[in-house]
Short mmCIF file of C-alpha atoms in Angstrom, two decimals:
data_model
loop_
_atom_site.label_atom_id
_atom_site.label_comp_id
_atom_site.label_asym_id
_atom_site.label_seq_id
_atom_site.Cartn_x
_atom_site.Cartn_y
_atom_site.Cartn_z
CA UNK A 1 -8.79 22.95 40.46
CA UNK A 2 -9.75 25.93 42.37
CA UNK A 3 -9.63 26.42 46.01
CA UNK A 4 -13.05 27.58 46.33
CA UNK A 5 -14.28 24.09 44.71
CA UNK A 6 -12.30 22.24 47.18
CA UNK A 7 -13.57 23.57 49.84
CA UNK A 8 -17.13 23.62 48.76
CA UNK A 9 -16.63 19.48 48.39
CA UNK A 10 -15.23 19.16 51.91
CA UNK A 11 -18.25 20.51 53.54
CA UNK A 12 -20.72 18.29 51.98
CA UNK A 13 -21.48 16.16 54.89
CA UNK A 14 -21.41 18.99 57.37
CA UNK A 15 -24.58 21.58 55.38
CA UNK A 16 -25.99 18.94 53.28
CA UNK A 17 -28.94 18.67 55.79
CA UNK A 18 -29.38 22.35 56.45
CA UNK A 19 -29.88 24.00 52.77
CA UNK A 20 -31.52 21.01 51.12
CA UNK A 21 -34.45 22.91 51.19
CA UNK A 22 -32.97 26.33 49.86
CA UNK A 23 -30.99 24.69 47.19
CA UNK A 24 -33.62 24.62 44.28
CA UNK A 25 -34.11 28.84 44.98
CA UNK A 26 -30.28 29.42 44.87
CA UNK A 27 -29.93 30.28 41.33
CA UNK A 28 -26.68 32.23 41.87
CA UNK A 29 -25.24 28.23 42.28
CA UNK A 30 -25.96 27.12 39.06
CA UNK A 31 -22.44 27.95 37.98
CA UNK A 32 -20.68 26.01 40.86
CA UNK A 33 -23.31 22.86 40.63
CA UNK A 34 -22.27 22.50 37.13
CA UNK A 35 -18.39 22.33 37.44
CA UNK A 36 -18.92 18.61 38.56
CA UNK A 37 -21.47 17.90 35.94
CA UNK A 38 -19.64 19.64 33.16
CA UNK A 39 -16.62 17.94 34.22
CA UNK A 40 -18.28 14.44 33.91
CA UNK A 41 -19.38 15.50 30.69
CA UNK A 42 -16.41 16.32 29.72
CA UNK A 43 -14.76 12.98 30.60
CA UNK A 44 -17.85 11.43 29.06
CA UNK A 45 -16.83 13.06 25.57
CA UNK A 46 -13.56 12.55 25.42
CA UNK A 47 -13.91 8.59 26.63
CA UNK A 48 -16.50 8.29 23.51
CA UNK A 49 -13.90 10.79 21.08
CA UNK A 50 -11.43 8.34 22.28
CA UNK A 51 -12.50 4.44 21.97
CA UNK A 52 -14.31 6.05 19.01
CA UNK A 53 -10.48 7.33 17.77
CA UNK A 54 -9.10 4.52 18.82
CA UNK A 55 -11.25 1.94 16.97
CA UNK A 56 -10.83 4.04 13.43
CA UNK A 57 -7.24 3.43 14.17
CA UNK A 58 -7.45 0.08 13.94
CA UNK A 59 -9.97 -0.23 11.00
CA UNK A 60 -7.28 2.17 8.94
CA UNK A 61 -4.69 -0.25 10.03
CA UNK A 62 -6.61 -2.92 8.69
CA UNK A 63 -7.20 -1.34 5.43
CA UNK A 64 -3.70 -0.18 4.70
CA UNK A 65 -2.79 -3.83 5.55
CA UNK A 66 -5.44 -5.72 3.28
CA UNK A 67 -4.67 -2.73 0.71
CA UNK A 68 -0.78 -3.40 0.62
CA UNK A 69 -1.32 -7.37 0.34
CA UNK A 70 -3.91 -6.28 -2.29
CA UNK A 71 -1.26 -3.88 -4.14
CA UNK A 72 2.10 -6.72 -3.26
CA UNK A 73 -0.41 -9.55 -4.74
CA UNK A 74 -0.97 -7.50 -8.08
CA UNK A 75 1.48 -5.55 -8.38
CA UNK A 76 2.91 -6.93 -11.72
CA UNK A 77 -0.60 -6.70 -13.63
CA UNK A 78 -0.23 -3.72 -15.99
CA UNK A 79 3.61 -4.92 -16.74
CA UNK A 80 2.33 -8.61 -17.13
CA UNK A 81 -0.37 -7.22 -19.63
CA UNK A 82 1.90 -5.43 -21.47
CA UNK A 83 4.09 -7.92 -21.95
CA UNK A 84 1.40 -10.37 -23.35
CA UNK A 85 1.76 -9.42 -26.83
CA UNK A 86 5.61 -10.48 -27.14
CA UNK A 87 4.92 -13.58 -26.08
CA UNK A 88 2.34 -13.92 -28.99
CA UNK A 89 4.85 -12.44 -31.51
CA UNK A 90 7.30 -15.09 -30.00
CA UNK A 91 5.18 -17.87 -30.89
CA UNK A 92 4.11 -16.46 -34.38
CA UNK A 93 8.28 -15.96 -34.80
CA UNK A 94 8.57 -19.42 -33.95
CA UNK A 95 5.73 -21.01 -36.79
CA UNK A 96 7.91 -18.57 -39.19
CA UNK A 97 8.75 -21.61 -42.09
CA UNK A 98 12.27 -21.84 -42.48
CA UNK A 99 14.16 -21.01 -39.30
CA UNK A 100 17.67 -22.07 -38.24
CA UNK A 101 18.22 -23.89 -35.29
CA UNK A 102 20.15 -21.22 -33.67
CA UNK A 103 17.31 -18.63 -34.52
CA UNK A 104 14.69 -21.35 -33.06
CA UNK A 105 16.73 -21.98 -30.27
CA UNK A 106 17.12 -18.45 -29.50
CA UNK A 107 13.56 -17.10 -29.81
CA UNK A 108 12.46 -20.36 -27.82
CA UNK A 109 14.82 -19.16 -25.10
CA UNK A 110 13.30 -15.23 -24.72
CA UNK A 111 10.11 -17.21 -24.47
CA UNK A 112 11.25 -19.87 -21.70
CA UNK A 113 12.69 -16.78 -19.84
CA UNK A 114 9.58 -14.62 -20.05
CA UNK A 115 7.07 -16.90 -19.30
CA UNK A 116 9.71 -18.01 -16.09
CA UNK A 117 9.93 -14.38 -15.49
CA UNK A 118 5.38 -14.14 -15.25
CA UNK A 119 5.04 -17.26 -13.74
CA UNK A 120 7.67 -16.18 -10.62
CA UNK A 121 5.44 -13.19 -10.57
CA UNK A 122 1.94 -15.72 -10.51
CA UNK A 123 1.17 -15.27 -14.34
CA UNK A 124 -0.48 -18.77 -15.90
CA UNK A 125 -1.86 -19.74 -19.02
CA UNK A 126 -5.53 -19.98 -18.78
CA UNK A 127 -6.48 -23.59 -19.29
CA UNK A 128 -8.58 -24.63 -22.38
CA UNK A 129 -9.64 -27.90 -22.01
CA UNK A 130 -13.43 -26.70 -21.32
CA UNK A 131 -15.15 -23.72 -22.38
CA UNK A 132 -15.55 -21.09 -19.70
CA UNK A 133 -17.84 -17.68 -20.49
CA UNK A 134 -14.90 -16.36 -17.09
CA UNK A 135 -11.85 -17.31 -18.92
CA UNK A 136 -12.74 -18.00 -22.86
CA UNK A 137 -13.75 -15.37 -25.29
CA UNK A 138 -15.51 -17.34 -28.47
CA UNK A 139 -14.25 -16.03 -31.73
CA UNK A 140 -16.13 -19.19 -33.45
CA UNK A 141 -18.48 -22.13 -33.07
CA UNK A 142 -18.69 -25.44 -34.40
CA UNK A 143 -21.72 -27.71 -34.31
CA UNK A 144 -21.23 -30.28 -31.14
CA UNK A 145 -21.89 -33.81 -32.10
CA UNK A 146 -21.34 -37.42 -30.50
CA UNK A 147 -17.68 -36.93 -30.81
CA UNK A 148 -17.31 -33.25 -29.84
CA UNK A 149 -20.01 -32.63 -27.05
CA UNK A 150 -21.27 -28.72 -26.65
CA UNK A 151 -18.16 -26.48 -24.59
CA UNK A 152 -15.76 -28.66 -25.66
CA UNK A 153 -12.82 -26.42 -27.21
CA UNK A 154 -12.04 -26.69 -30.72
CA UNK A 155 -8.99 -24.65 -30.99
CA UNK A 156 -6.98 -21.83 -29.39
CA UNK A 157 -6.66 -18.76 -31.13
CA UNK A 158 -4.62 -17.19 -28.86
CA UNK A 159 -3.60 -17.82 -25.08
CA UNK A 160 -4.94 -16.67 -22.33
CA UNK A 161 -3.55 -15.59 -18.94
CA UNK A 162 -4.43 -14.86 -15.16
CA UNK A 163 -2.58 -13.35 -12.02
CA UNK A 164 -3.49 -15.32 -9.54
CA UNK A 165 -6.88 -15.56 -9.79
CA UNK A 166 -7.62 -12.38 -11.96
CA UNK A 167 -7.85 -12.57 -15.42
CA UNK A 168 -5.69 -10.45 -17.62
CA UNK A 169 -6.95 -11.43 -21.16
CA UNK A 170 -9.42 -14.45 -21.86
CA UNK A 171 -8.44 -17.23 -24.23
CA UNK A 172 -9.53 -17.03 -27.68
CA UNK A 173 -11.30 -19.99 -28.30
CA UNK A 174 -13.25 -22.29 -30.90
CA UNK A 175 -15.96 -23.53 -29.35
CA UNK A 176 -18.46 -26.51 -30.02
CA UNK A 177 -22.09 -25.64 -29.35
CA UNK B 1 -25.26 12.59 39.24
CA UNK B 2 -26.29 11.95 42.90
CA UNK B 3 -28.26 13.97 44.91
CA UNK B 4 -25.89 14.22 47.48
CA UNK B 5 -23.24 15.66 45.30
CA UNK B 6 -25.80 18.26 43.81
CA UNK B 7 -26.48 19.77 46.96
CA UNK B 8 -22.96 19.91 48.30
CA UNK B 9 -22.39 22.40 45.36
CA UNK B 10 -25.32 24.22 45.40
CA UNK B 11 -24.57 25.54 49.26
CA UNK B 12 -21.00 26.69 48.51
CA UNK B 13 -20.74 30.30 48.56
CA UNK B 14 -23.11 30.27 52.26
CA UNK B 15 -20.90 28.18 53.87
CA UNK B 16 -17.31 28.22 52.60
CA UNK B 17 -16.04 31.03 54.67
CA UNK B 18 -16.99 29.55 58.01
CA UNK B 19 -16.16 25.60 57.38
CA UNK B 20 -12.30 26.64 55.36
CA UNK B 21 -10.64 26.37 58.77
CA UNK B 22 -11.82 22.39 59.68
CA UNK B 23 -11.69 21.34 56.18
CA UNK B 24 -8.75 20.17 56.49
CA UNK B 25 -9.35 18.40 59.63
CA UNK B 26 -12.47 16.47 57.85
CA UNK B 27 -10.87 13.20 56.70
CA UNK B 28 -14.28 11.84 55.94
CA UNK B 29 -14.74 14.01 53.20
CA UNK B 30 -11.98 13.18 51.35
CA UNK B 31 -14.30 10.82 49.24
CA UNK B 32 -16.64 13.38 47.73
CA UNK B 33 -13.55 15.81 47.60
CA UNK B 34 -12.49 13.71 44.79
CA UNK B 35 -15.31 13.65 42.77
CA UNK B 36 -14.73 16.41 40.87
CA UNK B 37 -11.20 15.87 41.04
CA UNK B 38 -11.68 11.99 39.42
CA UNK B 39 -14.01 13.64 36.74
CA UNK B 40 -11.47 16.25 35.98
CA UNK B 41 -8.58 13.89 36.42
CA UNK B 42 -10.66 11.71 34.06
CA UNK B 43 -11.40 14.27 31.72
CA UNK B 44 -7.65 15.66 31.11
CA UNK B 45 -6.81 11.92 30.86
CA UNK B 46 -9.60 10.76 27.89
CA UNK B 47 -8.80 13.96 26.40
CA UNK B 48 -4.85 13.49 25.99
CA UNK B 49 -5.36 9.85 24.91
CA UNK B 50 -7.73 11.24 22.25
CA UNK B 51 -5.77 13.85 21.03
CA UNK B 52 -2.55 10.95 21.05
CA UNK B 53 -4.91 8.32 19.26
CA UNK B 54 -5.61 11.29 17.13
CA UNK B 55 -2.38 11.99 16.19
CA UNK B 56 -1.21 8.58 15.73
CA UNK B 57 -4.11 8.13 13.41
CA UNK B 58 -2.64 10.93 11.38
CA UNK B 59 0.86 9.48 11.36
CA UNK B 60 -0.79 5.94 10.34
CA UNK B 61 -2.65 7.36 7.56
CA UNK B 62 0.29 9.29 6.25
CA UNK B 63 2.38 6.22 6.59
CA UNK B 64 0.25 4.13 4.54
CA UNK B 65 -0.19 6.59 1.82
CA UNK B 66 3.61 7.25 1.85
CA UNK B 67 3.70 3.17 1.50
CA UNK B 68 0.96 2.85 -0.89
CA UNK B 69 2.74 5.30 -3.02
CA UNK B 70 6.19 4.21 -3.06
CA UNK B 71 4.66 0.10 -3.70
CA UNK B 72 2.90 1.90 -6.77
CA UNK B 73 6.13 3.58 -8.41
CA UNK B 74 8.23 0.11 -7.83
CA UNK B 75 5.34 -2.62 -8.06
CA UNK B 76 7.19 -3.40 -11.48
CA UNK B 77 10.65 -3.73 -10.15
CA UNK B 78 10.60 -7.30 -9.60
CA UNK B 79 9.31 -8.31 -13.00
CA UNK B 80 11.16 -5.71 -14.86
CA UNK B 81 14.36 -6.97 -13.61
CA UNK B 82 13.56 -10.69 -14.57
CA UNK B 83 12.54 -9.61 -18.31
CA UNK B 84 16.23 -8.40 -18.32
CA UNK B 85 17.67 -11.34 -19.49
CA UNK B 86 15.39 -11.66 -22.47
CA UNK B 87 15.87 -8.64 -23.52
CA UNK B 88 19.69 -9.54 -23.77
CA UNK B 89 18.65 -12.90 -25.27
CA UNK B 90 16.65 -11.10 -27.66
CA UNK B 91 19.92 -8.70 -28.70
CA UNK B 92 22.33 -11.40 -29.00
CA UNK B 93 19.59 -13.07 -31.22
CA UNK B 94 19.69 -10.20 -33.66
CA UNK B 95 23.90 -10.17 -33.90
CA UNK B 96 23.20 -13.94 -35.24
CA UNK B 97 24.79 -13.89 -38.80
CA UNK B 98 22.34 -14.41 -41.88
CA UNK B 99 19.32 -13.94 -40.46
CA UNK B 100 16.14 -13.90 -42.93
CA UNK B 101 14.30 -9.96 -43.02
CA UNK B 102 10.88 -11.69 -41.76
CA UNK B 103 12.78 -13.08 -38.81
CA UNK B 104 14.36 -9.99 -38.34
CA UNK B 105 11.99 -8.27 -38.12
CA UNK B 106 9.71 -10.48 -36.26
CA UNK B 107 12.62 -10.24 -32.81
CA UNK B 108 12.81 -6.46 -33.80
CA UNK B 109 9.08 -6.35 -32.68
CA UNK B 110 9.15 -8.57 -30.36
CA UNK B 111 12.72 -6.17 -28.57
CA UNK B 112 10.06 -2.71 -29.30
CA UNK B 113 7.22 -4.29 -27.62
CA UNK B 114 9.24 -5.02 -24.41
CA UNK B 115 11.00 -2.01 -24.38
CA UNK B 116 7.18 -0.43 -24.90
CA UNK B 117 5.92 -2.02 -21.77
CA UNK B 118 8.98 -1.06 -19.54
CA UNK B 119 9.02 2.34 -20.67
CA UNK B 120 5.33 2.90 -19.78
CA UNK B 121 6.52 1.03 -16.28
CA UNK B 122 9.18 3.38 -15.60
CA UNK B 123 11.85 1.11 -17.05
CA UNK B 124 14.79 2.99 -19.25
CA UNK B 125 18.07 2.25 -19.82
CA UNK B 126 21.13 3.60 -17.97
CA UNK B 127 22.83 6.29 -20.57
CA UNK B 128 26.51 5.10 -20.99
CA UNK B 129 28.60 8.86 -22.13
CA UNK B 130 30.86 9.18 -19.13
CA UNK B 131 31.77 6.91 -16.62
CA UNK B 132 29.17 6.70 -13.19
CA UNK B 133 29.95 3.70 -10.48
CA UNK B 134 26.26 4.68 -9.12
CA UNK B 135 24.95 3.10 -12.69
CA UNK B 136 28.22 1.16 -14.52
CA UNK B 137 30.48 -1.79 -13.73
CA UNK B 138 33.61 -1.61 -15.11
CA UNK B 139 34.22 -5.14 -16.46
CA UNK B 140 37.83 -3.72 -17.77
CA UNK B 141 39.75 -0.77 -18.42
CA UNK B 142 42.16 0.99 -20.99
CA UNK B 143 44.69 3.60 -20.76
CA UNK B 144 43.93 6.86 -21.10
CA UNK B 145 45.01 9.37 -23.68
CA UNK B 146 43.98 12.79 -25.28
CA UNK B 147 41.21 11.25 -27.57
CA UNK B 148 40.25 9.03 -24.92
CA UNK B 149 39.90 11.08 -21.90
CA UNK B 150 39.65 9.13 -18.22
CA UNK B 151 36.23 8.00 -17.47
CA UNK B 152 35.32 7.92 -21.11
CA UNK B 153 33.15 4.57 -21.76
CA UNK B 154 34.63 2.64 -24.54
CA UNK B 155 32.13 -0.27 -24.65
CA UNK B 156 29.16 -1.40 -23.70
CA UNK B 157 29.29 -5.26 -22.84
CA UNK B 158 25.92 -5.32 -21.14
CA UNK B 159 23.00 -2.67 -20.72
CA UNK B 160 22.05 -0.98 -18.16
CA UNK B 161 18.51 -0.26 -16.42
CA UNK B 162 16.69 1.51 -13.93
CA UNK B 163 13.20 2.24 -12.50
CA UNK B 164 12.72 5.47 -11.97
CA UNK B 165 15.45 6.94 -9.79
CA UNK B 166 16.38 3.38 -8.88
CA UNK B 167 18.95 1.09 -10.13
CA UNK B 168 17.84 -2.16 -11.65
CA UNK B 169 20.98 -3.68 -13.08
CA UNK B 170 24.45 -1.52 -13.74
CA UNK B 171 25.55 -1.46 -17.34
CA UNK B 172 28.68 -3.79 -17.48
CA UNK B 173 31.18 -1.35 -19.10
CA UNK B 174 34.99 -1.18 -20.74
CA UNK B 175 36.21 2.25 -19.58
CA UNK B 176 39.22 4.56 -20.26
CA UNK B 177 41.57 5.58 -17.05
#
């Protein structure tokens, strides 16, 4: 801050009287009277550059949070979906006429170990008790009667599964309608 | 602004020769002295915690692409290493003696399809020429001699993988030394 400012503050109470009515002429003073102003301003700014700064800083915290849980939560997906169609060669293996024990029992242990492997990672089987347009894909329909009202599932074609609460692949389904 | 203040800066280059020797003297002025000096004071002190919150926004946002990026390349780790074992299931299924083509072949697919999905993961096995304790185990050694120089891998008891740059499981290995 520069001397000249200083002392032009300290005298305020002293001259304040006397020039009140030159002040508006002195145009040479614009300079000086806007040193305080443009200061203010100034602080003004920055205080709105700042809480403004300051607030984005938290809503990009909150993001990269909600986007890591996001990311941690489904992180498995494309591997899980890839992995889908050895499981249904598995269980075609397995209806294979014919097989040893020892082959059964082997095959039937690569499947207990994958689907271990999904679940720990929140991979289910869609369930396929009632039809559901979110989770069933129709490859067929049979007519419903008293026995077999309509949406009640015939048969599975082939499994479906979800992470969590996203669906990888619907179930293929027989439907009654 | 008040009018007060406006004033006391207007009248500054009248007065401040003949009022710089009681200036000093004029405790009562001390208030309006700092006026400016606040506003500056104020001003340098929004405008370093803006360029700071600034900054640190920066740094967050590089941090949580760094993060983002680094829970994309590994997001399979933790399923990849639980398939593992089912891929070794699947290999000691295929060294079971008299084994019918169809079934064969159906395990065959079943191994390729895995190996498919890890691949497009990341997910490849650890090579097993020359010895590395960074990717093998030695689960026993032999001696040494000119056909079988030291560090030469013998066997193979278990494979080896790893996700990207990172290990997943060392390959359990007989080696020469």
């Amino acid at each position: 801050m520069s001397e000249e400012i200083k002392n032009e503050e300290i005298i305020e109470e002293e001259v304040v009287e006397e020039v009140s009515e030159v002040a508006e002429e002195t145009t040479g003073a614009t300079t000086e009277k806007t040193d305080l102003e443009l200061a203010q301003e100034k602080a003004d700014d920055f205080e709105n550059k700042y809480l403004r700064a300051h607030a984005e800083m938290q809503n990009i915290q909150r993001r990269a949070s909600e986007e890591r849980q996001t990311l941690q939560r489904y992180r498995s997906q494309d591997l899980a979906k890839k992995i889908l169609p050895s499981l249904d060669n598995l269980e075609r293996a397995l209806a294979v006429e014919g097989l040893t024990d020892d082959v059964k029992k082997g095959i039937e242990m690569v499947q207990d170990s994958l689907l271990q492997a999904l679940k720990e990672e929140g991979v289910e089987e869609v369930e396929t008790t009632t039809f559901d347009p979110n989770l069933h894909m129709a490859v067929q329909t049979l007519p419903a009667d008293d026995d077999n009202p309509a949406d009640t599932i015939a048969q599975v074609f082939q499994k479906g599964y979800k992470l969590h609460e996203r669906l990888l692949r619907p179930a293929m389904v027989v439907v009654y309608n």
